Coordinates of C-alpha atoms and ligand atoms in Angstrom, one line a residue:
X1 CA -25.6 16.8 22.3
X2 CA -23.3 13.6 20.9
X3 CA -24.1 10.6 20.4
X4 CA -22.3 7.7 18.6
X5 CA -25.0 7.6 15.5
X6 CA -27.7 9.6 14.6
X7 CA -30.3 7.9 12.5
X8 CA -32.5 10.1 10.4
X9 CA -36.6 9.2 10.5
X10 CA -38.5 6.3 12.0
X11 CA -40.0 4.0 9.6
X12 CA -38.9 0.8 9.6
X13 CA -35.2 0.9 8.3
X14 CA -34.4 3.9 11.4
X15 CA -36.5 2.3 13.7
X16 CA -35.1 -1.5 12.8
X17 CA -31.2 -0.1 12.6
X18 CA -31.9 1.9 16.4
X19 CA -33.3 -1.5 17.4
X20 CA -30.3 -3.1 16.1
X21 CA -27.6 -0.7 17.4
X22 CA -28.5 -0.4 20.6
X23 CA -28.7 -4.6 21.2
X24 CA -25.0 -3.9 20.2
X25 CA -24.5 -1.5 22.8
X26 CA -24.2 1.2 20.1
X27 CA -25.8 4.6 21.6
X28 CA -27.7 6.1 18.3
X29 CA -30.7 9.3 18.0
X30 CA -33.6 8.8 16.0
X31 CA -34.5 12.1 14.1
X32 CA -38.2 11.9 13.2
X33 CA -40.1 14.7 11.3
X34 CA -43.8 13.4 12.3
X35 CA -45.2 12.6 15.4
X36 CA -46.1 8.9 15.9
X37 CA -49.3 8.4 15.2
X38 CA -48.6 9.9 11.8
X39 CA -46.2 7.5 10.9
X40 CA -48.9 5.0 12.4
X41 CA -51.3 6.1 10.2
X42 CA -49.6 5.0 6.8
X43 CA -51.0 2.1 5.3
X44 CA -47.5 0.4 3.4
X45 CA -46.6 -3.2 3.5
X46 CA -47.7 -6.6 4.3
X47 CA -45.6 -9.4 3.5
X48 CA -42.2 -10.2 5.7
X49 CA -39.6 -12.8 4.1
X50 CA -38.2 -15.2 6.8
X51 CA -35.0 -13.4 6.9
X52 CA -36.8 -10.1 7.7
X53 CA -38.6 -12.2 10.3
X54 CA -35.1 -13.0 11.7
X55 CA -34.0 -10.1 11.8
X56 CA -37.3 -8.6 14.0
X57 CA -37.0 -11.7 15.9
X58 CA -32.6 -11.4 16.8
X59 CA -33.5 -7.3 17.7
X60 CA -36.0 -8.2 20.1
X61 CA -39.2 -7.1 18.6
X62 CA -40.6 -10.6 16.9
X63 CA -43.2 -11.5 20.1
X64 CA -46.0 -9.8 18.3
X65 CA -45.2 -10.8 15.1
X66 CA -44.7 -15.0 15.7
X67 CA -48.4 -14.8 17.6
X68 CA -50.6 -12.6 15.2
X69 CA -48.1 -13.1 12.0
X70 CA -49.9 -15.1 9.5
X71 CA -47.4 -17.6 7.7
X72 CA -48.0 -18.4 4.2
X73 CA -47.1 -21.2 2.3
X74 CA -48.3 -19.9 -1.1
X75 CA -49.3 -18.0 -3.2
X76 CA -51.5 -17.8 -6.7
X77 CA -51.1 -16.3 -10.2
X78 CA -54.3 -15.3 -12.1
X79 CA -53.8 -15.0 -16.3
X80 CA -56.7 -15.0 -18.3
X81 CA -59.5 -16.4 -15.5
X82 CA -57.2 -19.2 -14.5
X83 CA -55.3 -19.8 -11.1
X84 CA -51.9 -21.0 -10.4
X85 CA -50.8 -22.0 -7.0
X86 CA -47.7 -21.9 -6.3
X87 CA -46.5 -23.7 -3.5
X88 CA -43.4 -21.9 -1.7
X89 CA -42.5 -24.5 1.0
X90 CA -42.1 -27.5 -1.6
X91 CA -41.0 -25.4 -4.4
X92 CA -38.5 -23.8 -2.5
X93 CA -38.4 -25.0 1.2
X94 CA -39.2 -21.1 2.5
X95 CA -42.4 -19.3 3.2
X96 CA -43.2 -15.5 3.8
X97 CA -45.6 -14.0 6.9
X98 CA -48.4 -12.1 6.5
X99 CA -48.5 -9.0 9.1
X100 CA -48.3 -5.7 8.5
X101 CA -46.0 -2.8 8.3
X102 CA -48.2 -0.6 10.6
X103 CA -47.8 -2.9 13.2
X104 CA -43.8 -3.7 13.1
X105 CA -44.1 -0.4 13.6
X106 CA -45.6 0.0 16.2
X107 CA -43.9 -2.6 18.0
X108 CA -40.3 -1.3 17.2
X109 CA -41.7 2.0 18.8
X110 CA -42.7 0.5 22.2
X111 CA -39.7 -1.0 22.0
X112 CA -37.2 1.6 21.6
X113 CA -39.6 3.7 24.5
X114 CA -39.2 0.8 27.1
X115 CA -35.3 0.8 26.5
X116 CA -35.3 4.3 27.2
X117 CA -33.5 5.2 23.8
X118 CA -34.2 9.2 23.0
X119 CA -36.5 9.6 19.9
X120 CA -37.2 13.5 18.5
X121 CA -40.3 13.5 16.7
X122 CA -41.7 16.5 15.2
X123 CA -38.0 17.4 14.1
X124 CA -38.8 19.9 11.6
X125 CA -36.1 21.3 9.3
X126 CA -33.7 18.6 9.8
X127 CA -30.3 19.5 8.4
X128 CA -27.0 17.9 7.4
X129 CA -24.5 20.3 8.8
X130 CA -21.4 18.0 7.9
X131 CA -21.1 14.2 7.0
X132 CA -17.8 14.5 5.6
X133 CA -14.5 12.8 6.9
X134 CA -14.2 15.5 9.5
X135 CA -17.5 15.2 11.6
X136 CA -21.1 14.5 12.0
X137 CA -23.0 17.3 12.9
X138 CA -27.2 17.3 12.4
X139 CA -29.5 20.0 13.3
X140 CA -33.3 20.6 13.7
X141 CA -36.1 22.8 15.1
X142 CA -37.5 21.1 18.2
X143 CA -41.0 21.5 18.9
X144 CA -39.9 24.2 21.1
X145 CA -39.0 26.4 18.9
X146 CA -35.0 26.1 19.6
X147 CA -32.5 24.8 16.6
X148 CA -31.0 21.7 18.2
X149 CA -27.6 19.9 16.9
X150 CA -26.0 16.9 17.6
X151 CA -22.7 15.9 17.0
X152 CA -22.2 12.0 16.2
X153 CA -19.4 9.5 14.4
X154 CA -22.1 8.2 11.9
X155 CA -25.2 9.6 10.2
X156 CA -28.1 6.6 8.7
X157 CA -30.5 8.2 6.3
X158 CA -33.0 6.4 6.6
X159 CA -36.0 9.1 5.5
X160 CA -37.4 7.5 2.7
X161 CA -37.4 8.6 -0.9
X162 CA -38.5 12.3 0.0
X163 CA -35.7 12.6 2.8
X164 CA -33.5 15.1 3.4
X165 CA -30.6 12.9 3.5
X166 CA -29.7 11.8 -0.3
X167 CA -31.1 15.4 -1.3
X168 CA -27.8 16.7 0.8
X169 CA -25.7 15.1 -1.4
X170 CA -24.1 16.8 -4.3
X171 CA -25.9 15.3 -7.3
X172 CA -21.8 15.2 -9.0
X173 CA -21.3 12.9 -6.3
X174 CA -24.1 10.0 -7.2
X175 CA -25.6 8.3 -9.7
X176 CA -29.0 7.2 -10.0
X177 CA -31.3 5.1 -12.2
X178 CA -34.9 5.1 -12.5
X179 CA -37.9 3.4 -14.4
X180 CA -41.9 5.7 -13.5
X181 CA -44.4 3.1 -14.6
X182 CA -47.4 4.6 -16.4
X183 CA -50.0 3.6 -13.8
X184 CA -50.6 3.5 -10.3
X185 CA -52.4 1.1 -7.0
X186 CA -55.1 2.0 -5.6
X187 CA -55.2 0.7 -2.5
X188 CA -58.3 -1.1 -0.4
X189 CA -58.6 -1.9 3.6
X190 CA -62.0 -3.4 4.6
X191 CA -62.5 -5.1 7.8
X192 CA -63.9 -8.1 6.4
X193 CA -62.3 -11.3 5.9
X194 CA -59.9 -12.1 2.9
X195 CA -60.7 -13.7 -0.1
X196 CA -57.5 -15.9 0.2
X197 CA -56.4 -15.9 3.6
X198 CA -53.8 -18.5 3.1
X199 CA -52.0 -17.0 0.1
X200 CA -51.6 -13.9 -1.9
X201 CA -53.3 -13.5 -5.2
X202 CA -51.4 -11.8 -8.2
X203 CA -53.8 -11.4 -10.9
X204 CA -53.2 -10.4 -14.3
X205 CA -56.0 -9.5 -16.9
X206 CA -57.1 -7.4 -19.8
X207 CA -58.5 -5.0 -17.5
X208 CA -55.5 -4.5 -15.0
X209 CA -53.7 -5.9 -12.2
X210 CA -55.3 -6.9 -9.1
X211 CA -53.7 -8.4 -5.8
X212 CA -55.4 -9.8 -2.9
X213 CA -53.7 -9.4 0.7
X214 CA -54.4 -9.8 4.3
X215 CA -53.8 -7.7 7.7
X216 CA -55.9 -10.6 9.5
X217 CA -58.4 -13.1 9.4
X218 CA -60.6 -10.7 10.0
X219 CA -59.2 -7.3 7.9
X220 CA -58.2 -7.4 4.0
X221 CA -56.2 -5.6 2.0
X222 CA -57.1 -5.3 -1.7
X223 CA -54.9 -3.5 -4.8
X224 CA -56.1 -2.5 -8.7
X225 CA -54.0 -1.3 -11.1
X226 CA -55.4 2.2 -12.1
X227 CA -54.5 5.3 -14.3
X228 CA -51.7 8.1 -12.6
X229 CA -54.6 10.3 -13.1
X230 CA -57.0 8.7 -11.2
X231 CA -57.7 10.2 -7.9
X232 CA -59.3 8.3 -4.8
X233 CA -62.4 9.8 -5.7
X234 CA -62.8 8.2 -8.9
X235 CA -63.3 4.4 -7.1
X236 CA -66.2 4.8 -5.0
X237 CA -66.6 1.4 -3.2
X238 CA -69.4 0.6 -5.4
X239 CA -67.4 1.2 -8.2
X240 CA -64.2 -1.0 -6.6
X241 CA -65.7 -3.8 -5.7
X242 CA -67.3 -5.6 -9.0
X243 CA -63.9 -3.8 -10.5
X244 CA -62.3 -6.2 -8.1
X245 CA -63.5 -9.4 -9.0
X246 CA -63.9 -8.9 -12.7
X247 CA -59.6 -8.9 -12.6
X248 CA -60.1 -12.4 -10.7
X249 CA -60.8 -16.3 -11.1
X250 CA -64.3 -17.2 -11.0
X251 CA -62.9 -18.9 -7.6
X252 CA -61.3 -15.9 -5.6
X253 CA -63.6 -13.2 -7.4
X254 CA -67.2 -16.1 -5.2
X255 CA -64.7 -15.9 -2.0
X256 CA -64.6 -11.7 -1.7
X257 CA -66.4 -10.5 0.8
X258 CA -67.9 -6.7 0.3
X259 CA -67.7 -4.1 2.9
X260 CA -67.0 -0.6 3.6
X261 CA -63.7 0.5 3.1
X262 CA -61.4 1.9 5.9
X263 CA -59.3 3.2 4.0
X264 CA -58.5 4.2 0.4
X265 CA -54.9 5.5 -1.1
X266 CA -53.1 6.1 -4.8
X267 CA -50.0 5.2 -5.0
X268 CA -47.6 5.4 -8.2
X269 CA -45.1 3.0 -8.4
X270 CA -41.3 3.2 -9.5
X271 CA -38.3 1.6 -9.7
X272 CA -35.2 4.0 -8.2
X273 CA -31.8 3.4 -7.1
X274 CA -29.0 6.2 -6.2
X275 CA -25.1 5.0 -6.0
X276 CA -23.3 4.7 -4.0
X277 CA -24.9 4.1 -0.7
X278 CA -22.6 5.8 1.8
X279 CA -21.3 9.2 1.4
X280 CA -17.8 9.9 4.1
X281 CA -19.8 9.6 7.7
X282 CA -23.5 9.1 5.8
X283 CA -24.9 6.0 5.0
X284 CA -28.7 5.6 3.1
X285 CA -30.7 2.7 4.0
X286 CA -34.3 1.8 2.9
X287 CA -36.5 3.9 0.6
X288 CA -33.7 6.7 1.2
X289 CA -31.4 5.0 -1.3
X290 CA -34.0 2.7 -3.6
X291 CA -37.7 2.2 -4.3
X292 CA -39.4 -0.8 -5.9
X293 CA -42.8 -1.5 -7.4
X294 CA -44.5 -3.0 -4.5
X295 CA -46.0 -5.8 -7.3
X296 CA -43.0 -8.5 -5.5
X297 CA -44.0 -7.6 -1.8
X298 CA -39.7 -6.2 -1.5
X299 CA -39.6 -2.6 -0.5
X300 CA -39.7 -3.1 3.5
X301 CA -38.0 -6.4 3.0
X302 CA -35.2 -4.9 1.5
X303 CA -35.3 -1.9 3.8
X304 CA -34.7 -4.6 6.7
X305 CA -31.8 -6.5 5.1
X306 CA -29.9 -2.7 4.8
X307 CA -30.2 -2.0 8.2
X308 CA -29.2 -5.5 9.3
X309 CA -26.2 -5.2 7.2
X310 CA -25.6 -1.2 7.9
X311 CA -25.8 -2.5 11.7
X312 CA -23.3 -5.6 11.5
X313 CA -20.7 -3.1 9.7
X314 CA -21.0 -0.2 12.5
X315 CA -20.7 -3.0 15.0
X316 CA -17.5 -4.3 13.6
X317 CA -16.5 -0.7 13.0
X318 CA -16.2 -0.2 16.7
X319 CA -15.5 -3.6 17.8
X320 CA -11.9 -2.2 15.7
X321 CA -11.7 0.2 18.0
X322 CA -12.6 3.0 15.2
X323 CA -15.1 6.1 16.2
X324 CA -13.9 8.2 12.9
X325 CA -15.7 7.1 9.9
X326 CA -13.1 5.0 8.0
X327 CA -12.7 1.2 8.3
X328 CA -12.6 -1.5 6.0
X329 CA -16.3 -2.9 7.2
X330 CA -17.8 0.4 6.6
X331 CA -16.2 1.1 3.3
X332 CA -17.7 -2.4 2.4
X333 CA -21.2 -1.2 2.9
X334 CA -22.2 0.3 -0.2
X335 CA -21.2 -2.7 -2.5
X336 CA -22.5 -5.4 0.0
X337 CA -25.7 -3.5 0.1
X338 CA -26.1 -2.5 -3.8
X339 CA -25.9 -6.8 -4.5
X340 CA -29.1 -7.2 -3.2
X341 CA -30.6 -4.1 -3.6
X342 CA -29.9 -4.7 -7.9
X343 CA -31.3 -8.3 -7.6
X344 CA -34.6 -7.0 -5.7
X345 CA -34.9 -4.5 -8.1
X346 CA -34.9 -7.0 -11.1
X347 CA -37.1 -9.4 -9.8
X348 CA -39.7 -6.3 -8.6
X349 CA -39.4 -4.9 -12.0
X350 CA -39.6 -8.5 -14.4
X351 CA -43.0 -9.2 -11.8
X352 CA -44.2 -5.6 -12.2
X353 CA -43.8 -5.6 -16.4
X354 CA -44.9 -9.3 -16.7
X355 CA -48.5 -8.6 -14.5
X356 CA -49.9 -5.2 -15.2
X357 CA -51.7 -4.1 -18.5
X358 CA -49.3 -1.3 -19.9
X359 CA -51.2 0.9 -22.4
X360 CA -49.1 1.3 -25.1
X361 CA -48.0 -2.0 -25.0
X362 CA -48.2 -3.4 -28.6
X363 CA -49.2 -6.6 -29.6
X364 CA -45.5 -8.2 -30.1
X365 CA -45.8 -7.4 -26.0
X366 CA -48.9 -8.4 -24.9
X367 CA -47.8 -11.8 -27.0
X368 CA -44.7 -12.0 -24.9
X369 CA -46.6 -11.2 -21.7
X370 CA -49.0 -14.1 -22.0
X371 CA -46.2 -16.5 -23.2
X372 CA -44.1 -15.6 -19.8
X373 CA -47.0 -16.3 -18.0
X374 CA -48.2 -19.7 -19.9
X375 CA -44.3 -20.4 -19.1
X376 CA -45.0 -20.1 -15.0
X377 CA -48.2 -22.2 -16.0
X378 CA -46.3 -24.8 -17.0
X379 CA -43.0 -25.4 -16.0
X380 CA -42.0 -25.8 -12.2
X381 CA -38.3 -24.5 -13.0
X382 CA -40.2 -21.5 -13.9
X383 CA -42.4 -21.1 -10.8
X384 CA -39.4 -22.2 -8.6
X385 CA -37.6 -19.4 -10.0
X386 CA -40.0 -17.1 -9.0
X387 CA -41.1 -18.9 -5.4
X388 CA -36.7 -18.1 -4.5
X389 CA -36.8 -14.7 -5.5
X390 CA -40.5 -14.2 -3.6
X391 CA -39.4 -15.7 -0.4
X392 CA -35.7 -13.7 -0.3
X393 CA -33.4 -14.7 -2.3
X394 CA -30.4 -16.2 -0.1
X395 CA -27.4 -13.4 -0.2
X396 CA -23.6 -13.7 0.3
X397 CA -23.7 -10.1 0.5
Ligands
LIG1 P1 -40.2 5.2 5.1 O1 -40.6 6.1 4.0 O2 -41.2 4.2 5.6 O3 -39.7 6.0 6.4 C1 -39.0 7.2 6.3 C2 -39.3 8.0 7.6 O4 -38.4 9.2 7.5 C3 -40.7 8.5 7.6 O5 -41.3 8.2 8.9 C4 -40.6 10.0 7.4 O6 -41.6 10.7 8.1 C5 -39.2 10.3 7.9 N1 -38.6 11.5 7.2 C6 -38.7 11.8 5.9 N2 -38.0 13.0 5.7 C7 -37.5 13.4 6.9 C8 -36.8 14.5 7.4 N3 -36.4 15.5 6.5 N4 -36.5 14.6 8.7 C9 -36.9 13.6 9.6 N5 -37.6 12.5 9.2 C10 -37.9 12.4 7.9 N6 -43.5 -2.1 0.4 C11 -43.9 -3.4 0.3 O7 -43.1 -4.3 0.5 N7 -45.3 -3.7 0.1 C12 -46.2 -2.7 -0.1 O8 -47.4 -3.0 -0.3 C13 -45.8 -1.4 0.0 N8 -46.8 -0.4 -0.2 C14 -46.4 0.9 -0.2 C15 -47.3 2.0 -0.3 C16 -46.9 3.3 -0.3 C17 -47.9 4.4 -0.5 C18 -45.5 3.6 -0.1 C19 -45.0 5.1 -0.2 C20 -44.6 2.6 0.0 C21 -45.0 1.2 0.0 N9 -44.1 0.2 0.2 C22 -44.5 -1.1 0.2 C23 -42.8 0.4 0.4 C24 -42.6 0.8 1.9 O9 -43.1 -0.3 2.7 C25 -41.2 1.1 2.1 O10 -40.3 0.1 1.5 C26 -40.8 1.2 3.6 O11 -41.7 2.1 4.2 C27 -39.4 1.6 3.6 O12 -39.1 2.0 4.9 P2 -38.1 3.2 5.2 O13 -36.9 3.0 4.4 O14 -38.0 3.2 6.7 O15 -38.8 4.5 4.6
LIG2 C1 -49.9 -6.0 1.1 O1 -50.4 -6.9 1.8 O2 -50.0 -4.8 1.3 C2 -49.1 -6.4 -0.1 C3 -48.9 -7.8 -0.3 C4 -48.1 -8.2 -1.5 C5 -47.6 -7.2 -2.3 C6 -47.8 -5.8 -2.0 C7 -48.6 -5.5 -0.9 O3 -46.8 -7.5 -3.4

């Protein structure tokens, strides 16, 4: 087999960058490891900056998302029983869209079926067999048994922080940086509608963080802060609930409706990126190459503004008549990418350290947590800081 690029797993960053590609007339493979109603099945992210919007919208795939999205103009910050609005559109002239990962998903897959672009899912054993300056050669175990290889100009990892792609690289070859935080989110869906439908609600309070989200009008999505070693278990939904609204205003805690959970999930968060991004023929993109708290709404965001920037250098890669692996908007890449991706990563981790209760935190810190927060309270240079870096900041990459 050949193809021009092969792009390794189908969340959002290989599904977004096949997308992308092939409305450039790029031929590219999508290397899968699941089938697709597993990838369907994870619950992930919510909340799309405008730019990401764009960017679904320029590849063909924003139909769905401008009729069900859910725009929001806001959003509110809880300290110490109080709410904060913040107003993004007059604050900042931007606003972000409520509608979920699962879903962009999905959309990007019917997408890339009805243009008849080949997808292999159930890949197992996915291999690297050479990404250097000479070739691009991938391999896997179809789900016929048979080891398959491609040969292709370009490799995109784009298979998430577990992937095999950045675990092919020599660890002499990249450097990587990396914050665990000391507590994890468990994670609500109830089919009931939200507290705050018109704006996500950060909270922070003496017993935790707490974050109210949408899917719809009709289906919410709830986070608490919890301990690593809690297990889903542990937060039966009569335990969850009044946990809930004890972390909220008096206001959001009345507007919660109760109701069986659809599903429940742990998730630890971290900060993690790995330099460069591009390795001779591969290039990361997405969770492959970074992760970020999930506490500023960033990591699929900033999975969508890789792709869209991995996609406009392959393009002008070959509109320069190149196939090998070497031109100057490819070699740019890495550093274009790594802009943003440090700015995301600061903003995800300030947000992340200024709104959760860390436990050894001592009292110099919780002091300078509750002055940061009296600061967004009261000063509109403040809150406007944090409204441009919530809605995407805007990149000269
Ligand atoms: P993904 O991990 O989504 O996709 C990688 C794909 O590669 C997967 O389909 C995987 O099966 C496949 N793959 C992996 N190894 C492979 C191999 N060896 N061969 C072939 N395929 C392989 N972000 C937010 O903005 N808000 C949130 O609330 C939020 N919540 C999250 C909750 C959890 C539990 C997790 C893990 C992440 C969350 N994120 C959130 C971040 C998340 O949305 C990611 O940023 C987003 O999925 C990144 O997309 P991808 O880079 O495509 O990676
Ligand atoms: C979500 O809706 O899942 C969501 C919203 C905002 C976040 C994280 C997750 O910061």
């Amino acid at each position: 087999m050949r193809t021009q690029v092969v792009i390794v797993g189908a969340g959002p960053a290989g599904l977004v960058l096949g997308q992308l590609l092939h409305r450039a007339g790029i031929a590219n493979l999508v290397l899968e490891r699941h089938t697709p109603d597993h990838v369907l099945s994870r619950i992930r992210a919510g909340i799309l900056e405008q730019t990401s919007v764009d960017t679904l919208v320029a590849a063909g795939v924003g139909a769905r998302l401008l009729a069900e999205g859910i725009p929001h103009d806001e959003l509110a910050i809880v300290h110490a029983g109080r709410k904060q609005p913040l107003d993004l559109t007059r604050l900042v002239g931007a606003r972000v869209m409520a509608y979920g990962q699962t879903e962009i998903t999905r959309d990007l897959m019917q997408a890339r079926e009805a243009s008849g672009q080949e997808t292999v899912y159930a890949a197992q054993g996915v291999r690297l067999d050479d990404w250097q300056d000479t070739a691009a050669v991938v391999s896997w175990h179809g789900s016929d048994g048979v080891r398959h290889s491609v040969e292709a100009d370009l490799i995109a990892g784009c298979d998430g922080f577990h992937g095999v792609c950045r675990a092919s690289i020599p660890a002499a070859a990249m450097r990587t940086f990396e914050r665990a935080y000391p507590f994890g989110w468990l994670g609500v869906m109830a089919d009931v509608p939200p507290a705050s439908p018109h704006a996500v609600v950060y909270a922070h309070s003496d017993r935790g963080f707490a974050l109210c989200s949408m899917r719809s009008r009709l289906r919410s999505r709830y986070y608490v802060q919890c301990p690593l070693s809690d297990r889903v278990e542990d937060w039966p939904d009569a335990r969850f609930w009044p946990e809930l609204k004890a972390r909220l205003d008096p206001e959001t805690a009345a507007a919660v409706v109760e109701g069986p959970s659809i599903e429940k999930s742990i998730a630890p968060l971290r900060s993690f990126v790995a330099e460069p991004m591009r390795f001779g023929r591969l290039f990361l993109a997405g969770d492959a190459a970074h992760i970020v708290p999930p506490t500023g709404a960033k990591g699929l965001n900033l999975a969508i503004s890789d792709v869209a920037l991995l996609a406009e250098c392959i393009a002008e890669h070959y509109a320069g008549g190149h196939s090998k692996g070497n031109s100057v908007a490819l070699a740019a890449y890495s550093d274009r990418a790594l802009r943003r991706v440090w700015a995301v990563e600061r903003f995800s981790w300030w947000a992340t350290s200024l709104l959760h209760r860390f436990p050894e935190m001592d009292g110099f810190g919780v002091r300078m947590q509750q002055a940061e927060l009296e600061s967004l309270f009261g000063s509109v240079a403040a809150r406007t800081a944090f409204a441009e870096n919530y809605t995407g900041i805007a990149f000269e990459s």
